[in-house]
PDB file of C-alpha atoms in Angstrom:
ATOM      1  CA  MET A   1       6.861   6.722 -15.766  1.00  0.00           C
ATOM      2  CA  THR A   2       6.940   4.059 -18.468  1.00  0.00           C
ATOM      3  CA  PRO A   3       4.187   2.211 -20.301  1.00  0.00           C
ATOM      4  CA  ALA A   4       3.351  -1.248 -18.991  1.00  0.00           C
ATOM      5  CA  THR A   5       3.334  -4.039 -21.535  1.00  0.00           C
ATOM      6  CA  THR A   6       0.789  -6.498 -22.826  1.00  0.00           C
ATOM      7  CA  GLY A   7       1.459 -10.187 -22.283  1.00  0.00           C
ATOM      8  CA  THR A   8       3.075 -12.141 -25.100  1.00  0.00           C
ATOM      9  CA  ASP A   9      -0.046 -14.315 -25.318  1.00  0.00           C
ATOM     10  CA  GLY A  10      -2.063 -11.235 -26.281  1.00  0.00           C
ATOM     11  CA  ARG A  11      -4.025 -11.049 -23.039  1.00  0.00           C
ATOM     12  CA  SER A  12      -4.416  -7.737 -21.279  1.00  0.00           C
ATOM     13  CA  ASP A  13      -1.827  -6.917 -18.661  1.00  0.00           C
ATOM     14  CA  PRO A  14      -3.070  -8.148 -15.246  1.00  0.00           C
ATOM     15  CA  ARG A  15      -1.281  -5.277 -13.533  1.00  0.00           C
ATOM     16  CA  LEU A  16      -3.512  -2.665 -15.110  1.00  0.00           C
ATOM     17  CA  PRO A  17      -6.809  -1.555 -13.534  1.00  0.00           C
ATOM     18  CA  ALA A  18      -9.934  -2.897 -15.197  1.00  0.00           C
ATOM     19  CA  ALA A  19     -11.516   0.529 -15.705  1.00  0.00           C
ATOM     20  CA  PRO A  20     -10.288   4.071 -16.426  1.00  0.00           C
ATOM     21  CA  ASP A  21     -11.661   5.398 -13.143  1.00  0.00           C
ATOM     22  CA  THR A  22      -9.314   3.176 -11.102  1.00  0.00           C
ATOM     23  CA  ILE A  23      -5.614   3.336 -10.255  1.00  0.00           C
ATOM     24  CA  ALA A  24      -3.992   0.024  -9.311  1.00  0.00           C
ATOM     25  CA  VAL A  25      -1.679   0.461  -6.321  1.00  0.00           C
ATOM     26  CA  TYR A  26       0.645  -2.415  -5.444  1.00  0.00           C
ATOM     27  CA  THR A  27       1.778  -2.053  -1.826  1.00  0.00           C
ATOM     28  CA  ASP A  28       2.477  -3.769   1.442  1.00  0.00           C
ATOM     29  CA  LEU A  29       0.952  -2.436   4.631  1.00  0.00           C
ATOM     30  CA  ASN A  30       4.211  -2.344   6.589  1.00  0.00           C
ATOM     31  CA  CYS A  31       6.157  -0.474   3.914  1.00  0.00           C
ATOM     32  CA  SER A  32       6.941   3.113   4.921  1.00  0.00           C
ATOM     33  CA  PHE A  33       7.329   4.287   1.318  1.00  0.00           C
ATOM     34  CA  ALA A  34       3.853   2.899   0.608  1.00  0.00           C
ATOM     35  CA  HIS A  35       2.461   4.684   3.669  1.00  0.00           C
ATOM     36  CA  VAL A  36       3.706   7.967   2.182  1.00  0.00           C
ATOM     37  CA  ALA A  37       2.325   7.098  -1.254  1.00  0.00           C
ATOM     38  CA  VAL A  38      -1.154   6.127  -0.050  1.00  0.00           C
ATOM     39  CA  HIS A  39      -1.383   9.279   2.072  1.00  0.00           C
ATOM     40  CA  ARG A  40      -0.386  11.407  -0.915  1.00  0.00           C
ATOM     41  CA  LEU A  41      -2.858   9.642  -3.199  1.00  0.00           C
ATOM     42  CA  HIS A  42      -5.762  10.373  -0.865  1.00  0.00           C
ATOM     43  CA  GLU A  43      -4.734  13.946  -0.152  1.00  0.00           C
ATOM     44  CA  THR A  44      -4.069  14.761  -3.806  1.00  0.00           C
ATOM     45  CA  ARG A  45      -7.389  13.275  -4.901  1.00  0.00           C
ATOM     46  CA  ARG A  46      -9.198  15.344  -2.273  1.00  0.00           C
ATOM     47  CA  ARG A  47      -7.367  18.537  -3.216  1.00  0.00           C
ATOM     48  CA  LEU A  48      -8.050  18.030  -6.934  1.00  0.00           C
ATOM     49  CA  GLY A  49     -11.751  17.418  -6.300  1.00  0.00           C
ATOM     50  CA  LEU A  50     -11.618  13.893  -7.712  1.00  0.00           C
ATOM     51  CA  GLU A  51     -13.207  12.033  -4.804  1.00  0.00           C
ATOM     52  CA  GLY A  52     -16.035   9.878  -6.099  1.00  0.00           C
ATOM     53  CA  ARG A  53     -14.541   9.956  -9.599  1.00  0.00           C
ATOM     54  CA  LEU A  54     -11.202   8.170  -9.177  1.00  0.00           C
ATOM     55  CA  TRP A  55     -10.704   5.081  -7.022  1.00  0.00           C
ATOM     56  CA  PHE A  56      -7.685   3.198  -5.711  1.00  0.00           C
ATOM     57  CA  ASP A  57      -7.479  -0.553  -6.240  1.00  0.00           C
ATOM     58  CA  LEU A  58      -5.113  -1.507  -3.401  1.00  0.00           C
ATOM     59  CA  ARG A  59      -3.267  -4.672  -4.389  1.00  0.00           C
ATOM     60  CA  ALA A  60      -0.889  -6.886  -2.460  1.00  0.00           C
ATOM     61  CA  PHE A  61       2.869  -6.640  -2.873  1.00  0.00           C
ATOM     62  CA  PRO A  62       3.639  -8.947   0.076  1.00  0.00           C
ATOM     63  CA  LEU A  63       7.240  -8.307   1.030  1.00  0.00           C
ATOM     64  CA  GLU A  64       7.279 -11.393   3.248  1.00  0.00           C
ATOM     65  CA  LEU A  65       6.659 -13.594   0.201  1.00  0.00           C
ATOM     66  CA  PHE A  66       9.171 -11.834  -2.023  1.00  0.00           C
ATOM     67  CA  ASN A  67      11.870 -11.861   0.668  1.00  0.00           C
ATOM     68  CA  ARG A  68      10.870 -15.177   2.276  1.00  0.00           C
ATOM     69  CA  GLU A  69      11.168 -13.622   5.720  1.00  0.00           C
ATOM     70  CA  VAL A  70       9.491 -11.162   8.064  1.00  0.00           C
ATOM     71  CA  ASN A  71       9.910  -7.526   7.044  1.00  0.00           C
ATOM     72  CA  ALA A  72      12.699  -6.711   9.491  1.00  0.00           C
ATOM     73  CA  ARG A  73      11.710  -4.359  12.299  1.00  0.00           C
ATOM     74  CA  PRO A  74      15.174  -2.679  12.439  1.00  0.00           C
ATOM     75  CA  GLY A  75      14.741  -1.704   8.803  1.00  0.00           C
ATOM     76  CA  VAL A  76      11.194  -0.460   9.328  1.00  0.00           C
ATOM     77  CA  ASP A  77      12.235   1.507  12.425  1.00  0.00           C
ATOM     78  CA  SER A  78      15.152   3.105  10.593  1.00  0.00           C
ATOM     79  CA  GLU A  79      12.790   4.489   7.957  1.00  0.00           C
ATOM     80  CA  ILE A  80      10.285   6.145  10.271  1.00  0.00           C
ATOM     81  CA  SER A  81      12.094   9.392  11.015  1.00  0.00           C
ATOM     82  CA  VAL A  82      13.241   9.757   7.399  1.00  0.00           C
ATOM     83  CA  LEU A  83       9.932   8.986   5.677  1.00  0.00           C
ATOM     84  CA  GLY A  84       7.886  10.541   8.476  1.00  0.00           C
ATOM     85  CA  ALA A  85       9.578  13.858   7.810  1.00  0.00           C
ATOM     86  CA  LEU A  86       8.224  13.804   4.239  1.00  0.00           C
ATOM     87  CA  GLU A  87       4.567  13.393   5.291  1.00  0.00           C
ATOM     88  CA  PRO A  88       4.138  13.901   9.057  1.00  0.00           C
ATOM     89  CA  GLU A  89       0.346  13.971   8.774  1.00  0.00           C
ATOM     90  CA  ALA A  90       0.265  10.383   7.527  1.00  0.00           C
ATOM     91  CA  GLY A  91       0.827   9.285  11.141  1.00  0.00           C
ATOM     92  CA  TRP A  92       4.001   7.726  12.545  1.00  0.00           C
ATOM     93  CA  ARG A  93       5.348   6.394  15.817  1.00  0.00           C
ATOM     94  CA  LEU A  94       8.140   4.046  16.794  1.00  0.00           C
ATOM     95  CA  TRP A  95       6.796   0.723  18.043  1.00  0.00           C
ATOM     96  CA  GLN A  96       5.939   1.062  21.729  1.00  0.00           C
ATOM     97  CA  GLY A  97       4.642  -2.432  22.516  1.00  0.00           C
ATOM     98  CA  PRO A  98       6.596  -5.524  23.535  1.00  0.00           C
ATOM     99  CA  ASP A  99       8.580  -7.197  20.772  1.00  0.00           C
ATOM    100  CA  TRP A 100       6.251 -10.196  20.733  1.00  0.00           C
ATOM    101  CA  THR A 101       3.290  -7.998  19.791  1.00  0.00           C
ATOM    102  CA  TYR A 102       4.946  -6.716  16.602  1.00  0.00           C
ATOM    103  CA  PRO A 103       3.126  -7.931  13.444  1.00  0.00           C
ATOM    104  CA  VAL A 104       4.857 -10.952  11.957  1.00  0.00           C
ATOM    105  CA  THR A 105       2.720 -10.993   8.796  1.00  0.00           C
ATOM    106  CA  THR A 106       0.513  -8.612   6.820  1.00  0.00           C
ATOM    107  CA  LEU A 107      -1.205 -11.291   4.725  1.00  0.00           C
ATOM    108  CA  PRO A 108      -4.403 -11.392   6.835  1.00  0.00           C
ATOM    109  CA  ALA A 109      -4.741  -7.600   6.642  1.00  0.00           C
ATOM    110  CA  LEU A 110      -4.068  -7.608   2.899  1.00  0.00           C
ATOM    111  CA  GLU A 111      -6.757 -10.256   2.507  1.00  0.00           C
ATOM    112  CA  ALA A 112      -9.210  -8.141   4.480  1.00  0.00           C
ATOM    113  CA  VAL A 113      -8.554  -5.112   2.274  1.00  0.00           C
ATOM    114  CA  HIS A 114      -9.295  -7.204  -0.797  1.00  0.00           C
ATOM    115  CA  ALA A 115     -12.360  -8.812   0.775  1.00  0.00           C
ATOM    116  CA  ALA A 116     -13.743  -5.341   1.503  1.00  0.00           C
ATOM    117  CA  LYS A 117     -13.794  -4.614  -2.235  1.00  0.00           C
ATOM    118  CA  ALA A 118     -17.003  -6.654  -2.386  1.00  0.00           C
ATOM    119  CA  GLN A 119     -18.571  -3.723  -0.510  1.00  0.00           C
ATOM    120  CA  GLY A 120     -17.192  -1.143  -2.957  1.00  0.00           C
ATOM    121  CA  TRP A 121     -13.978   0.749  -3.562  1.00  0.00           C
ATOM    122  CA  HIS A 122     -14.699   3.197  -0.751  1.00  0.00           C
ATOM    123  CA  ALA A 123     -14.895   0.464   1.880  1.00  0.00           C
ATOM    124  CA  SER A 124     -11.668  -1.122   0.702  1.00  0.00           C
ATOM    125  CA  GLU A 125      -9.828   2.202   0.535  1.00  0.00           C
ATOM    126  CA  GLN A 126     -10.919   3.227   4.001  1.00  0.00           C
ATOM    127  CA  LEU A 127      -9.970  -0.114   5.540  1.00  0.00           C
ATOM    128  CA  ASP A 128      -6.567  -0.029   3.848  1.00  0.00           C
ATOM    129  CA  ARG A 129      -5.840   3.489   5.062  1.00  0.00           C
ATOM    130  CA  ALA A 130      -7.075   2.733   8.574  1.00  0.00           C
ATOM    131  CA  LEU A 131      -4.936  -0.406   8.821  1.00  0.00           C
ATOM    132  CA  ARG A 132      -1.874   1.598   7.792  1.00  0.00           C
ATOM    133  CA  ARG A 133      -2.572   4.167  10.455  1.00  0.00           C
ATOM    134  CA  ALA A 134      -3.271   1.423  13.005  1.00  0.00           C
ATOM    135  CA  PHE A 135       0.179  -0.012  12.392  1.00  0.00           C
ATOM    136  CA  TRP A 136       2.284   3.088  11.777  1.00  0.00           C
ATOM    137  CA  ALA A 137       0.691   5.579  14.172  1.00  0.00           C
ATOM    138  CA  GLU A 138      -1.096   3.442  16.761  1.00  0.00           C
ATOM    139  CA  ASN A 139       1.238   0.432  17.078  1.00  0.00           C
ATOM    140  CA  ARG A 140      -1.517  -2.166  16.729  1.00  0.00           C
ATOM    141  CA  CYS A 141      -0.809  -5.727  15.659  1.00  0.00           C
ATOM    142  CA  ILE A 142      -2.585  -5.867  12.317  1.00  0.00           C
ATOM    143  CA  SER A 143      -1.692  -9.550  11.955  1.00  0.00           C
ATOM    144  CA  GLN A 144      -4.555 -10.430  14.293  1.00  0.00           C
ATOM    145  CA  ARG A 145      -8.150 -11.052  13.242  1.00  0.00           C
ATOM    146  CA  HIS A 146      -9.765  -9.108  16.074  1.00  0.00           C
ATOM    147  CA  VAL A 147      -7.555  -6.072  15.446  1.00  0.00           C
ATOM    148  CA  ILE A 148      -8.400  -6.086  11.733  1.00  0.00           C
ATOM    149  CA  LEU A 149     -12.128  -6.267  12.487  1.00  0.00           C
ATOM    150  CA  ASP A 150     -11.872  -3.592  15.188  1.00  0.00           C
ATOM    151  CA  VAL A 151     -10.128  -1.280  12.723  1.00  0.00           C
ATOM    152  CA  ALA A 152     -12.794  -2.058  10.121  1.00  0.00           C
ATOM    153  CA  ALA A 153     -15.516  -1.090  12.596  1.00  0.00           C
ATOM    154  CA  GLU A 154     -13.763   2.180  13.387  1.00  0.00           C
ATOM    155  CA  THR A 155     -13.819   3.270   9.733  1.00  0.00           C
ATOM    156  CA  GLY A 156     -17.615   3.536   9.714  1.00  0.00           C
ATOM    157  CA  ALA A 157     -17.401   2.542   6.047  1.00  0.00           C
ATOM    158  CA  VAL A 158     -17.184  -1.252   6.308  1.00  0.00           C
ATOM    159  CA  ASP A 159     -19.905  -3.812   7.015  1.00  0.00           C
ATOM    160  CA  VAL A 160     -17.923  -5.720   9.630  1.00  0.00           C
ATOM    161  CA  ALA A 161     -20.189  -8.775   9.736  1.00  0.00           C
ATOM    162  CA  ALA A 162     -19.929  -9.201   5.964  1.00  0.00           C
ATOM    163  CA  LEU A 163     -16.173  -8.655   6.093  1.00  0.00           C
ATOM    164  CA  ALA A 164     -15.774 -11.244   8.872  1.00  0.00           C
ATOM    165  CA  GLU A 165     -17.759 -13.791   6.879  1.00  0.00           C
ATOM    166  CA  ALA A 166     -15.633 -13.279   3.770  1.00  0.00           C
ATOM    167  CA  PHE A 167     -12.412 -13.133   5.769  1.00  0.00           C
ATOM    168  CA  ASP A 168     -13.175 -16.307   7.714  1.00  0.00           C
ATOM    169  CA  GLY A 169     -14.120 -18.108   4.512  1.00  0.00           C
ATOM    170  CA  GLY A 170     -10.727 -17.350   3.008  1.00  0.00           C
ATOM    171  CA  THR A 171     -12.307 -16.039  -0.172  1.00  0.00           C
ATOM    172  CA  ALA A 172      -9.678 -13.317  -0.656  1.00  0.00           C
ATOM    173  CA  ARG A 173      -6.560 -15.504  -0.429  1.00  0.00           C
ATOM    174  CA  PRO A 174      -6.631 -16.628  -4.103  1.00  0.00           C
ATOM    175  CA  ALA A 175      -6.799 -12.988  -5.240  1.00  0.00           C
ATOM    176  CA  ILE A 176      -3.881 -12.025  -3.007  1.00  0.00           C
ATOM    177  CA  MET A 177      -1.785 -14.844  -4.434  1.00  0.00           C
ATOM    178  CA  ALA A 178      -2.804 -13.863  -7.974  1.00  0.00           C
ATOM    179  CA  GLN A 179      -1.675 -10.291  -7.281  1.00  0.00           C
ATOM    180  CA  TYR A 180       1.610 -11.640  -5.936  1.00  0.00           C
ATOM    181  CA  GLU A 181       2.070 -13.739  -9.085  1.00  0.00           C
ATOM    182  CA  SER A 182       1.298 -10.749 -11.317  1.00  0.00           C
ATOM    183  CA  ALA A 183       4.035  -8.790  -9.538  1.00  0.00           C
ATOM    184  CA  ARG A 184       6.789 -11.415  -9.648  1.00  0.00           C
ATOM    185  CA  ASP A 185       9.837 -11.549 -11.929  1.00  0.00           C
ATOM    186  CA  GLY A 186      10.260  -7.780 -11.942  1.00  0.00           C
ATOM    187  CA  ARG A 187       6.832  -6.999 -13.395  1.00  0.00           C
ATOM    188  CA  VAL A 188       6.165  -4.808 -10.373  1.00  0.00           C
ATOM    189  CA  ASP A 189       9.273  -3.083  -9.108  1.00  0.00           C
ATOM    190  CA  CYS A 190       8.498  -2.353  -5.493  1.00  0.00           C
ATOM    191  CA  SER A 191       6.000  -1.255  -2.870  1.00  0.00           C
ATOM    192  CA  PRO A 192       4.511   1.144  -3.905  1.00  0.00           C
ATOM    193  CA  HIS A 193       4.032   0.846  -7.664  1.00  0.00           C
ATOM    194  CA  LEU A 194       1.092   2.535  -9.415  1.00  0.00           C
ATOM    195  CA  PHE A 195      -0.562   1.572 -12.716  1.00  0.00           C
ATOM    196  CA  LEU A 196      -3.069   3.604 -14.723  1.00  0.00           C
ATOM    197  CA  HIS A 197      -5.600   2.183 -17.162  1.00  0.00           C
ATOM    198  CA  ASP A 198      -3.679   3.576 -20.149  1.00  0.00           C
ATOM    199  CA  GLY A 199      -0.547   1.606 -19.201  1.00  0.00           C
ATOM    200  CA  THR A 200       1.291   4.434 -17.446  1.00  0.00           C
ATOM    201  CA  ASP A 201       3.122   3.243 -14.351  1.00  0.00           C
ATOM    202  CA  SER A 202       5.240   4.818 -11.633  1.00  0.00           C
ATOM    203  CA  ALA A 203       7.308   2.985  -9.018  1.00  0.00           C
ATOM    204  CA  ASN A 204       7.711   4.780  -5.675  1.00  0.00           C
ATOM    205  CA  PRO A 205       6.380   7.960  -7.300  1.00  0.00           C
ATOM    206  CA  GLY A 206       8.630  10.978  -6.990  1.00  0.00           C
ATOM    207  CA  ILE A 207      11.019   9.461  -4.442  1.00  0.00           C
ATOM    208  CA  THR A 208      14.523   8.120  -4.956  1.00  0.00           C
ATOM    209  CA  ALA A 209      16.672   6.981  -2.062  1.00  0.00           C
ATOM    210  CA  HIS A 210      19.794   5.065  -1.170  1.00  0.00           C
ATOM    211  CA  TRP A 211      20.981   3.252   1.933  1.00  0.00           C
ATOM    212  CA  VAL A 212      23.997   4.297   4.012  1.00  0.00           C
ATOM    213  CA  ASN A 213      26.168   2.095   6.257  1.00  0.00           C
ATOM    214  CA  GLY A 214      24.407  -1.091   5.188  1.00  0.00           C
ATOM    215  CA  GLY A 215      21.175  -2.152   3.524  1.00  0.00           C
ATOM    216  CA  PHE A 216      17.651  -2.507   4.854  1.00  0.00           C
ATOM    217  CA  GLY A 217      17.702  -3.650   8.472  1.00  0.00           C
ATOM    218  CA  VAL A 218      21.305  -2.566   9.017  1.00  0.00           C
ATOM    219  CA  GLY A 219      21.849   0.948   7.684  1.00  0.00           C
ATOM    220  CA  TYR A 220      19.441   3.795   7.126  1.00  0.00           C
ATOM    221  CA  PRO A 221      17.834   5.441   4.091  1.00  0.00           C
ATOM    222  CA  VAL A 222      18.771   8.810   2.626  1.00  0.00           C
ATOM    223  CA  ILE A 223      16.269  10.567   0.364  1.00  0.00           C
ATOM    224  CA  ASP A 224      17.977  11.730  -2.821  1.00  0.00           C
ATOM    225  CA  GLU A 225      14.891  13.293  -4.386  1.00  0.00           C
ATOM    226  CA  ASP A 226      11.293  13.908  -3.398  1.00  0.00           C
ATOM    227  CA  ARG A 227       8.833  15.303  -5.931  1.00  0.00           C
ATOM    228  CA  PRO A 228       5.327  15.025  -4.463  1.00  0.00           C
ATOM    229  CA  GLU A 229       3.957  17.001  -7.410  1.00  0.00           C
ATOM    230  CA  ILE A 230       4.101  13.807  -9.457  1.00  0.00           C
ATOM    231  CA  TYR A 231       0.835  12.777  -7.773  1.00  0.00           C
ATOM    232  CA  ASP A 232      -0.927  15.769  -9.329  1.00  0.00           C
ATOM    233  CA  LYS A 233       0.329  14.651 -12.724  1.00  0.00           C
ATOM    234  CA  LEU A 234      -0.687  11.009 -12.232  1.00  0.00           C
ATOM    235  CA  LEU A 235      -4.181  11.755 -10.942  1.00  0.00           C
ATOM    236  CA  THR A 236      -4.789  14.455 -13.538  1.00  0.00           C
ATOM    237  CA  GLN A 237      -3.734  11.999 -16.257  1.00  0.00           C
ATOM    238  CA  ALA A 238      -6.013   9.320 -14.811  1.00  0.00           C
ATOM    239  CA  ALA A 239      -8.928  11.785 -14.679  1.00  0.00           C
ATOM    240  CA  ALA A 240      -8.395  12.659 -18.327  1.00  0.00           C
ATOM    241  CA  LEU A 241      -9.161   9.034 -19.213  1.00  0.00           C
ATOM    242  CA  LEU A 242     -12.696   9.280 -17.786  1.00  0.00           C
TER     243      LEU A 242
END
């Protein structure tokens, strides 16, 4: 963990959460490492009794924009058994549908997660987590509007009519692009990357890995280190700022 910096123009760092009770979490929805991280964030917060005190500001780290291509299914598939073994309860399954039903973009879902913030952190968190499970465990095409709204309805935490109005109006797209801009040029290392209000940050918390027999989409990942206890440290540190 290293301290994030303040911009050279003296403005506050846009990567940092606006309030001490919030952790900024840059992720993509079809990133397996992020699926592990978000699961661990929720479970650690629950176990530490910090629900209702600490919130997660889920921000977009859109891999398709950084890489200028679809997040390759062979790479995603190769990660499932490796990352799934770290947190089986997060929910995982190899894609069972036809190839043409595989999500080609996560931008609409990322927009919906941001749009739900207008209803409160809880609504946004629950939609984000449900969309991850819809993709990783249920093989649903979260690129599609009706799937996103169906998942929102299933959370029981989201006003679907209000979300649909905001989503259809495109009100969240500028924020998603602003988050993308704030992450460019190495300012955010990867999905996931966490930032605390005091400037502490942690990229892919507790996990280091390397690829064997080729990179993403060709080879497969090997976990060199996994220290899930880092989430206790991060959330305890965030709680101390309250």
